[in-house]
Short mmCIF file of C-alpha atoms and ligand atoms in Angstrom, two decimals:
data_model
loop_
_atom_site.label_atom_id
_atom_site.label_comp_id
_atom_site.label_asym_id
_atom_site.label_seq_id
_atom_site.Cartn_x
_atom_site.Cartn_y
_atom_site.Cartn_z
CA MET A 1 -6.98 19.54 11.97
CA ASN A 2 -10.11 17.50 12.73
CA PHE A 3 -10.64 14.18 11.01
CA THR A 4 -14.34 13.41 11.08
CA TRP A 5 -16.21 10.54 9.52
CA GLU A 6 -19.58 8.87 9.79
CA GLU A 7 -21.03 5.50 8.88
CA LEU A 8 -21.71 5.38 5.16
CA SER A 9 -25.22 5.93 3.83
CA GLU A 10 -26.27 3.85 0.83
CA ALA A 11 -25.84 6.94 -1.33
CA ALA A 12 -22.30 7.57 -0.05
CA ARG A 13 -21.40 3.93 -0.64
CA ALA A 14 -22.79 4.02 -4.19
CA GLN A 15 -20.85 7.23 -4.85
CA ALA A 16 -17.62 5.57 -3.66
CA TYR A 17 -18.13 2.74 -6.18
CA ALA A 18 -19.02 5.16 -8.97
CA ASP A 19 -15.87 7.23 -8.27
CA TRP A 20 -13.76 4.07 -8.25
CA GLN A 21 -15.21 2.88 -11.55
CA ALA A 22 -14.52 6.28 -13.11
CA GLY A 23 -10.90 6.24 -11.87
CA LYS A 24 -11.46 9.36 -9.80
CA GLY A 25 -8.86 10.24 -7.19
CA LEU A 26 -6.04 8.20 -8.72
CA ILE A 27 -2.75 9.83 -7.74
CA GLY A 28 -1.11 11.11 -10.93
CA GLY A 29 -4.35 10.64 -12.90
CA ASN A 30 -5.57 7.70 -14.93
CA PRO A 31 -2.59 5.91 -16.58
CA HIS A 32 -4.79 4.96 -19.56
CA GLN A 33 -4.91 8.65 -20.42
CA ARG A 34 -1.19 9.27 -19.95
CA PRO A 35 1.07 9.26 -23.05
CA ASN A 36 3.61 6.41 -23.21
CA SER A 37 2.22 4.65 -20.15
CA HIS A 38 2.80 1.34 -21.98
CA LEU A 39 6.56 2.03 -21.83
CA LEU A 40 8.93 1.72 -18.89
CA PRO A 41 10.88 4.87 -18.01
CA VAL A 42 14.53 4.53 -19.08
CA TRP A 43 15.68 4.39 -15.45
CA GLY A 44 13.31 1.48 -14.76
CA VAL A 45 14.36 -0.89 -17.57
CA ASP A 46 15.77 -4.18 -16.24
CA GLN A 47 15.28 -2.98 -12.68
CA PRO A 48 12.96 -4.52 -10.05
CA PHE A 49 10.39 -1.97 -11.15
CA PHE A 50 6.99 -2.37 -12.78
CA ARG A 51 3.98 -0.47 -14.04
CA ALA A 52 0.74 -2.21 -14.83
CA LEU A 53 0.46 -0.96 -18.41
CA ALA A 54 4.15 -1.59 -19.17
CA MET A 55 4.32 -5.26 -18.14
CA ASP A 56 4.85 -6.18 -21.82
CA ASP A 57 7.38 -3.49 -22.70
CA ALA A 58 9.89 -5.44 -24.79
CA ARG A 59 12.83 -3.16 -23.87
CA GLY A 60 13.10 -4.76 -20.44
CA ASN A 61 12.46 -8.13 -18.94
CA ASN A 62 10.66 -6.54 -15.99
CA GLY A 63 7.13 -7.80 -16.58
CA ALA A 64 8.11 -11.38 -17.38
CA THR A 65 10.53 -11.57 -14.44
CA LEU A 66 7.97 -10.31 -11.95
CA ALA A 67 5.24 -12.56 -13.38
CA ALA A 68 7.55 -15.58 -12.99
CA LEU A 69 8.28 -14.66 -9.38
CA LEU A 70 4.60 -14.25 -8.64
CA ALA A 71 3.84 -17.61 -10.27
CA THR A 72 5.84 -19.47 -7.59
CA ASP A 73 4.40 -20.36 -4.19
CA ARG A 74 6.73 -17.96 -2.40
CA PRO A 75 4.94 -15.81 0.21
CA VAL A 76 4.20 -12.28 -1.04
CA GLU A 77 3.79 -9.16 1.07
CA VAL A 78 2.80 -5.70 -0.16
CA GLU A 79 3.46 -2.30 1.36
CA ILE A 80 1.34 0.56 0.09
CA GLY A 81 2.86 4.07 0.29
CA PHE A 82 6.35 3.08 1.46
CA GLY A 83 7.64 6.70 1.42
CA ARG A 84 11.30 6.64 2.42
CA GLY A 85 11.11 2.84 2.46
CA ASP A 86 12.68 2.04 5.82
CA PHE A 87 10.06 -0.53 6.83
CA LEU A 88 10.00 -2.23 3.43
CA LEU A 89 13.74 -2.41 2.94
CA ASP A 90 14.22 -3.83 6.42
CA ARG A 91 11.45 -6.34 5.85
CA ALA A 92 12.99 -7.55 2.60
CA ARG A 93 16.38 -8.02 4.27
CA ARG A 94 14.88 -9.74 7.31
CA HIS A 95 12.77 -12.17 5.25
CA PRO A 96 14.77 -13.17 2.16
CA GLN A 97 12.45 -16.11 1.50
CA ARG A 98 9.49 -13.75 0.98
CA LEU A 99 8.82 -11.58 -2.05
CA LEU A 100 8.14 -7.94 -1.09
CA VAL A 101 6.24 -5.60 -3.41
CA GLY A 102 6.10 -1.88 -2.65
CA TYR A 103 3.88 0.86 -4.07
CA GLU A 104 4.80 4.53 -3.85
CA THR A 105 3.33 7.10 -6.21
CA LYS A 106 6.15 9.56 -5.50
CA ASN A 107 8.44 8.91 -8.40
CA LYS A 108 11.52 10.28 -6.62
CA ALA A 109 10.99 7.99 -3.62
CA THR A 110 10.60 5.00 -5.95
CA ARG A 111 13.84 5.81 -7.76
CA LEU A 112 15.65 6.23 -4.45
CA MET A 113 14.37 2.83 -3.40
CA LEU A 114 15.75 1.27 -6.59
CA GLN A 115 19.15 2.72 -5.73
CA ARG A 116 18.99 1.26 -2.22
CA ILE A 117 17.88 -2.13 -3.57
CA ALA A 118 20.96 -2.14 -5.82
CA ARG A 119 23.32 -0.85 -3.12
CA TYR A 120 22.27 -3.52 -0.62
CA GLU A 121 22.02 -6.20 -3.35
CA ILE A 122 18.46 -7.08 -2.42
CA SER A 123 16.85 -9.60 -4.74
CA ASN A 124 13.38 -10.04 -3.19
CA LEU A 125 11.94 -6.53 -3.48
CA TRP A 126 10.02 -4.99 -6.39
CA VAL A 127 8.53 -1.51 -6.55
CA SER A 128 6.01 0.44 -8.60
CA ASP A 129 5.10 4.11 -8.80
CA ASP A 130 1.58 3.30 -10.00
CA ASP A 131 -1.35 4.13 -7.78
CA VAL A 132 -1.94 0.81 -6.04
CA ARG A 133 -5.67 1.06 -6.75
CA PHE A 134 -4.90 0.94 -10.45
CA ASN A 135 -2.01 -1.52 -10.41
CA LEU A 136 -3.02 -4.26 -8.00
CA PRO A 137 -6.19 -5.36 -9.86
CA LEU A 138 -4.19 -5.72 -13.09
CA VAL A 139 -0.98 -7.32 -11.81
CA MET A 140 -1.81 -9.48 -8.81
CA GLU A 141 -3.84 -12.68 -8.89
CA ASP A 142 -6.64 -13.00 -6.39
CA GLY A 143 -5.64 -14.69 -3.13
CA ARG A 144 -1.91 -14.22 -3.80
CA LEU A 145 -0.97 -12.01 -0.85
CA ASP A 146 0.10 -13.12 2.60
CA ALA A 147 0.17 -9.63 4.07
CA VAL A 148 -0.58 -6.02 3.20
CA HIS A 149 1.06 -3.23 5.21
CA ILE A 150 -0.45 0.26 5.07
CA LEU A 151 1.50 2.52 7.38
CA PHE A 152 0.55 6.13 8.02
CA PRO A 153 -1.34 6.77 4.78
CA ASP A 154 -2.22 10.36 3.94
CA PRO A 155 -5.43 11.34 5.76
CA TRP A 156 -6.45 13.77 2.97
CA TRP A 157 -8.21 16.10 5.39
CA LYS A 158 -10.15 18.35 3.00
CA PRO A 159 -13.58 17.11 1.81
CA GLN A 160 -12.67 17.75 -1.83
CA HIS A 161 -9.67 15.41 -1.40
CA HIS A 162 -11.50 12.50 0.24
CA VAL A 163 -11.68 10.73 -3.12
CA LYS A 164 -7.88 10.35 -2.94
CA ARG A 165 -8.02 8.54 0.41
CA LEU A 166 -6.94 4.95 0.15
CA PHE A 167 -9.65 3.47 2.30
CA SER A 168 -13.12 3.23 0.77
CA PRO A 169 -15.51 0.25 0.29
CA PRO A 170 -14.09 -0.70 -3.14
CA PHE A 171 -10.55 -0.51 -1.79
CA VAL A 172 -11.46 -2.92 1.01
CA ASP A 173 -13.00 -5.19 -1.67
CA LEU A 174 -9.65 -5.10 -3.46
CA LEU A 175 -7.73 -6.03 -0.31
CA ALA A 176 -10.19 -8.84 0.40
CA ALA A 177 -9.74 -10.16 -3.15
CA LYS A 178 -5.94 -10.11 -3.17
CA LEU A 179 -5.26 -11.42 0.35
CA GLN A 180 -5.41 -15.15 0.80
CA SER A 181 -7.43 -16.75 3.55
CA GLY A 182 -5.44 -16.21 6.76
CA GLY A 183 -3.59 -13.22 5.21
CA LEU A 184 -2.87 -10.19 7.36
CA LEU A 185 -3.92 -6.56 6.89
CA HIS A 186 -1.61 -4.37 8.99
CA PHE A 187 -2.56 -0.70 9.33
CA LYS A 188 -1.07 2.15 11.37
CA SER A 189 -1.84 5.82 11.70
CA ASP A 190 -1.19 8.65 14.10
CA VAL A 191 -4.67 9.99 13.27
CA GLN A 192 -6.90 8.03 15.61
CA GLU A 193 -10.11 8.85 13.76
CA TYR A 194 -8.65 7.61 10.48
CA GLY A 195 -7.84 4.38 12.30
CA GLU A 196 -11.42 4.14 13.48
CA LEU A 197 -12.74 4.77 9.96
CA VAL A 198 -10.50 1.99 8.65
CA ARG A 199 -11.67 -0.32 11.42
CA TYR A 200 -15.30 0.42 10.54
CA LEU A 201 -14.77 -0.15 6.80
CA VAL A 202 -12.82 -3.38 7.29
CA GLU A 203 -14.95 -4.91 10.03
CA GLN A 204 -18.27 -4.24 8.31
CA HIS A 205 -16.97 -5.77 5.08
CA GLY A 206 -17.51 -9.35 6.18
CA ALA A 207 -14.35 -10.84 4.70
CA PHE A 208 -12.17 -9.92 7.68
CA LEU A 209 -12.08 -10.92 11.34
CA PRO A 210 -12.27 -8.06 13.86
CA HIS A 211 -9.10 -6.17 14.76
CA ASP A 212 -6.92 -8.23 17.10
CA PRO A 213 -3.89 -6.46 18.68
CA ALA A 214 -2.31 -9.86 19.45
CA LEU A 215 -1.65 -10.24 15.70
CA ALA A 216 1.19 -7.71 16.03
CA GLU A 217 3.38 -10.73 16.69
CA ARG A 218 2.83 -11.83 13.09
CA VAL A 219 4.63 -8.68 11.97
CA GLY A 220 7.45 -9.36 14.42
CA PRO A 221 10.51 -7.12 14.78
CA TYR A 222 10.55 -4.30 12.24
CA ALA A 223 12.15 -0.97 11.36
CA PRO A 224 9.72 1.92 11.86
CA THR A 225 8.73 4.01 8.87
CA HIS A 226 9.89 7.62 8.75
CA ARG A 227 6.54 8.75 10.14
CA GLU A 228 6.52 6.20 12.95
CA ALA A 229 10.07 7.19 13.93
CA TRP A 230 8.92 10.83 14.02
CA CYS A 231 5.99 9.85 16.28
CA GLN A 232 8.36 8.00 18.58
CA ARG A 233 10.69 11.02 18.82
CA HIS A 234 7.79 13.36 19.58
CA GLN A 235 5.96 10.98 21.96
CA ARG A 236 2.98 11.02 19.66
CA PRO A 237 0.60 8.05 19.96
CA VAL A 238 0.38 5.53 17.14
CA TYR A 239 -2.81 3.52 16.47
CA ALA A 240 -2.18 0.04 15.09
CA TYR A 241 -4.77 -2.37 13.66
CA TYR A 242 -4.46 -5.98 12.56
CA PHE A 243 -7.13 -7.85 10.62
CA VAL A 244 -7.08 -11.38 9.26
CA ARG A 245 -8.71 -12.30 5.95
CA GLN A 246 -11.21 -15.11 6.66
C1 SAM B 301 1.97 10.07 4.69
S1 SAM B 301 3.06 9.22 3.65
C2 SAM B 301 3.69 7.94 4.72
C3 SAM B 301 4.92 7.29 4.18
C4 SAM B 301 5.45 6.12 5.02
N1 SAM B 301 4.52 5.00 4.98
C5 SAM B 301 5.72 6.53 6.43
O1 SAM B 301 5.02 6.05 7.33
O2 SAM B 301 6.63 7.35 6.64
C6 SAM B 301 1.96 8.27 2.59
C7 SAM B 301 2.64 7.83 1.31
O3 SAM B 301 1.74 7.06 0.54
C8 SAM B 301 1.90 7.38 -0.84
N2 SAM B 301 0.61 7.09 -1.48
C9 SAM B 301 -0.54 7.78 -1.29
N3 SAM B 301 -1.54 7.22 -2.00
C10 SAM B 301 -0.99 6.17 -2.67
C11 SAM B 301 -1.52 5.23 -3.59
N4 SAM B 301 -2.81 5.28 -3.94
N5 SAM B 301 -0.70 4.26 -4.09
C12 SAM B 301 0.60 4.23 -3.71
N6 SAM B 301 1.16 5.12 -2.86
C13 SAM B 301 0.38 6.08 -2.34
C14 SAM B 301 2.26 8.86 -0.83
O4 SAM B 301 2.97 9.24 -1.98
C15 SAM B 301 3.09 9.00 0.44
O5 SAM B 301 4.47 8.88 0.20
#
């Protein structure tokens, strides 16, 4: 399939902000309109699991525990769309001094990750099945993040699905707000044109330095995600981008 994009007109930019304000394109819909979204699911109580609207659910200590962890000066890294979780789990084990926070809207994948966190006795990894675009503004203080990893996000090929795509001007605003100065935005895709769209959106934002491949060393050794491993097996090129928050 062809992934095409063009520089945004003022009208397209305004539309992206209007859609964001209206909560359009949120995966799973708008949590404010979902029944019981102020409650944790039973399987998530007293687990390293959180939802933005259930931070105060008194049945579990989840919200208070995560808030206390975030209130320290421990480095925090986020992965958005962790899927099977291989990169995130490996990162948490490799860097026990950092706090890792993962977002994955697929409920089943999030529950599987909780099982792996318990099995490997990992204490520095928290996950949420909220759409990151909804959760991050409510849960994370500005300037708190040291790194954001976005690896092989869905391209959402069809025009009617573009509103679900992660990258848009308001999403780049969100990343710029939550990353601290010097923080890293790490992006990979096997769809080159999506990579180029991301590069355009990030570089024209003004808060980020241009893509610098040498910053790959800040990621260091890592376990590939499921998609990256698939690309490696099928000799399919991967396009990697690294941007620093100014
Ligand atoms: C194409 S998959 C890639 C998974 C994994 N990163 C990999 O490379 O194998 C993208 C994942 O992002 C998740 N996702 C999509 N939009 C999201 C959002 N707004 N917030 C959190 N997760 C999202 C999807 O559920 C899906 O599992």
